[in-house]
Amino acid sequence: MNDPYQIRTVDELRAVILPPSERITVKLFDHIDAYAAAFIGRAPILFLGTTDADGNVDVSPKGDGPGFVLVEDPHTLVLPDRPGNHLAFGFLNILARPNVALIFVVPGATETLRVAGSAQITRDPALLERLSVKGKPAVLATRIRVKESFFHCGKAFIRSALWQPDTWPEGVKANIGAQLAARLQGGKAMEAQIEANLATSYRDNLY
């Protein structure tokens, strides 16, 4: 696709978006301070970005009770892993390229916390036990060495009216059963079975 308006250089970009002021860059930290730690302690969900050896990017949601991510020290976070779909895209990416990025979200808060760093995967039994929920240890844990941390302004959440219930659509559903049944050339019975299996997994296999 040939776009005559494509931005190709830093100078072209900065002609539209001016460089940040010192007042903005001062919000960038190389560690988790007390304010960031408090926010992480209230966050029930985050989004984890990883990259494979070829530069392909994956973003995955990770959620649990508020504070499920352990702040081991100001430079280290530990993210527990629970039973999932076994694709393991994030883990495979970390093995290829350890650099990761996270966005922590707290319901009702317009700001988010962005963290970037280097990750490694561990199966340390003591740590997995420490990260237990409902008597079940974490499957694995991702230890992240923090290189950057900062609060992102809330304009995206304000524009989207994300936390305003009166703007929420009704009856939104992914229709995974219908999607997969169509791909597998199955009918309504297959669709119903897939949806039933998914519901069972949601009920019985969270931990």
CSV table of N, CA, C and O in Angstrom, one decimal, residues 63-64 81-84 133-134 136-139 198-207:
chain,number,residue,atom,x,y,z
A,63,GLY,N,-5.3,-11.9,34.7
A,63,GLY,CA,-6.2,-11.4,35.7
A,63,GLY,C,-6.4,-12.3,36.9
A,63,GLY,O,-6.3,-13.5,36.7
A,64,ASP,N,-6.6,-11.7,38.1
A,64,ASP,CA,-6.9,-12.5,39.3
A,64,ASP,C,-7.4,-11.5,40.3
A,64,ASP,O,-7.7,-10.4,40.0
A,81,ASP,N,1.1,-17.6,36.8
A,81,ASP,CA,0.4,-18.1,35.7
A,81,ASP,C,-0.6,-19.2,36.2
A,81,ASP,O,-0.2,-20.0,37.0
A,82,ARG,N,-1.8,-19.1,35.6
A,82,ARG,CA,-2.9,-20.1,36.0
A,82,ARG,C,-3.2,-21.0,34.8
A,82,ARG,O,-2.7,-20.7,33.7
A,83,PRO,N,-4.0,-22.0,35.0
A,83,PRO,CA,-4.3,-22.9,33.8
A,83,PRO,C,-4.9,-22.1,32.7
A,83,PRO,O,-5.8,-21.2,32.9
A,84,GLY,N,-4.5,-22.3,31.4
A,84,GLY,CA,-5.0,-21.6,30.3
A,84,GLY,C,-5.2,-22.5,29.1
A,84,GLY,O,-5.5,-23.7,29.2
A,133,VAL,N,-3.6,-19.8,45.0
A,133,VAL,CA,-5.0,-19.3,45.2
A,133,VAL,C,-5.9,-20.5,45.4
A,133,VAL,O,-5.8,-21.5,44.6
A,134,LYS,N,-6.8,-20.4,46.4
A,134,LYS,CA,-7.7,-21.5,46.7
A,134,LYS,C,-7.0,-22.9,46.9
A,134,LYS,O,-7.4,-23.9,46.4
A,136,LYS,N,-4.3,-23.9,45.4
A,136,LYS,CA,-3.6,-24.4,44.2
A,136,LYS,C,-2.5,-23.5,43.8
A,136,LYS,O,-2.7,-22.3,43.6
A,137,PRO,N,-1.2,-24.0,43.8
A,137,PRO,CA,-0.1,-23.2,43.4
A,137,PRO,C,-0.2,-22.7,42.0
A,137,PRO,O,-0.9,-23.2,41.2
A,138,ALA,N,0.5,-21.6,41.7
A,138,ALA,CA,0.6,-21.2,40.3
A,138,ALA,C,1.3,-22.2,39.5
A,138,ALA,O,2.1,-23.0,40.0
A,139,VAL,N,0.9,-22.3,38.2
A,139,VAL,CA,1.5,-23.2,37.3
A,139,VAL,C,3.0,-22.9,37.0
A,139,VAL,O,3.9,-23.8,37.0
A,198,LEU,N,-16.5,-24.8,27.2
A,198,LEU,CA,-15.9,-23.5,27.6
A,198,LEU,C,-16.5,-23.1,29.0
A,198,LEU,O,-15.8,-22.7,29.9
A,199,ALA,N,-17.8,-23.3,29.1
A,199,ALA,CA,-18.5,-22.9,30.4
A,199,ALA,C,-18.0,-23.8,31.5
A,199,ALA,O,-17.7,-23.3,32.6
A,200,THR,N,-17.8,-25.1,31.2
A,200,THR,CA,-17.2,-26.0,32.2
A,200,THR,C,-15.8,-25.6,32.6
A,200,THR,O,-15.4,-25.6,33.8
A,201,SER,N,-15.0,-25.2,31.7
A,201,SER,CA,-13.6,-24.8,31.9
A,201,SER,C,-13.6,-23.5,32.8
A,201,SER,O,-12.8,-23.4,33.7
A,202,TYR,N,-14.5,-22.6,32.5
A,202,TYR,CA,-14.6,-21.3,33.3
A,202,TYR,C,-15.0,-21.6,34.7
A,202,TYR,O,-14.5,-21.0,35.6
A,203,ARG,N,-15.9,-22.6,34.9
A,203,ARG,CA,-16.4,-23.0,36.2
A,203,ARG,C,-15.4,-23.8,37.0
A,203,ARG,O,-15.2,-23.5,38.2
A,204,ASP,N,-14.7,-24.7,36.4
A,204,ASP,CA,-13.9,-25.8,37.1
A,204,ASP,C,-12.4,-25.7,37.0
A,204,ASP,O,-11.7,-26.4,37.7
A,205,ASN,N,-11.9,-24.9,36.0
A,205,ASN,CA,-10.5,-24.9,35.7
A,205,ASN,C,-9.8,-23.5,35.8
A,205,ASN,O,-8.9,-23.2,35.0
A,206,LEU,N,-10.3,-22.7,36.7
A,206,LEU,CA,-9.6,-21.3,36.8
A,206,LEU,C,-8.3,-21.4,37.6
A,206,LEU,O,-7.4,-20.6,37.3
A,207,TYR,N,-8.2,-22.4,38.4
A,207,TYR,CA,-7.0,-22.5,39.2
A,207,TYR,C,-6.5,-24.0,39.2
A,207,TYR,O,-7.1,-24.9,38.8
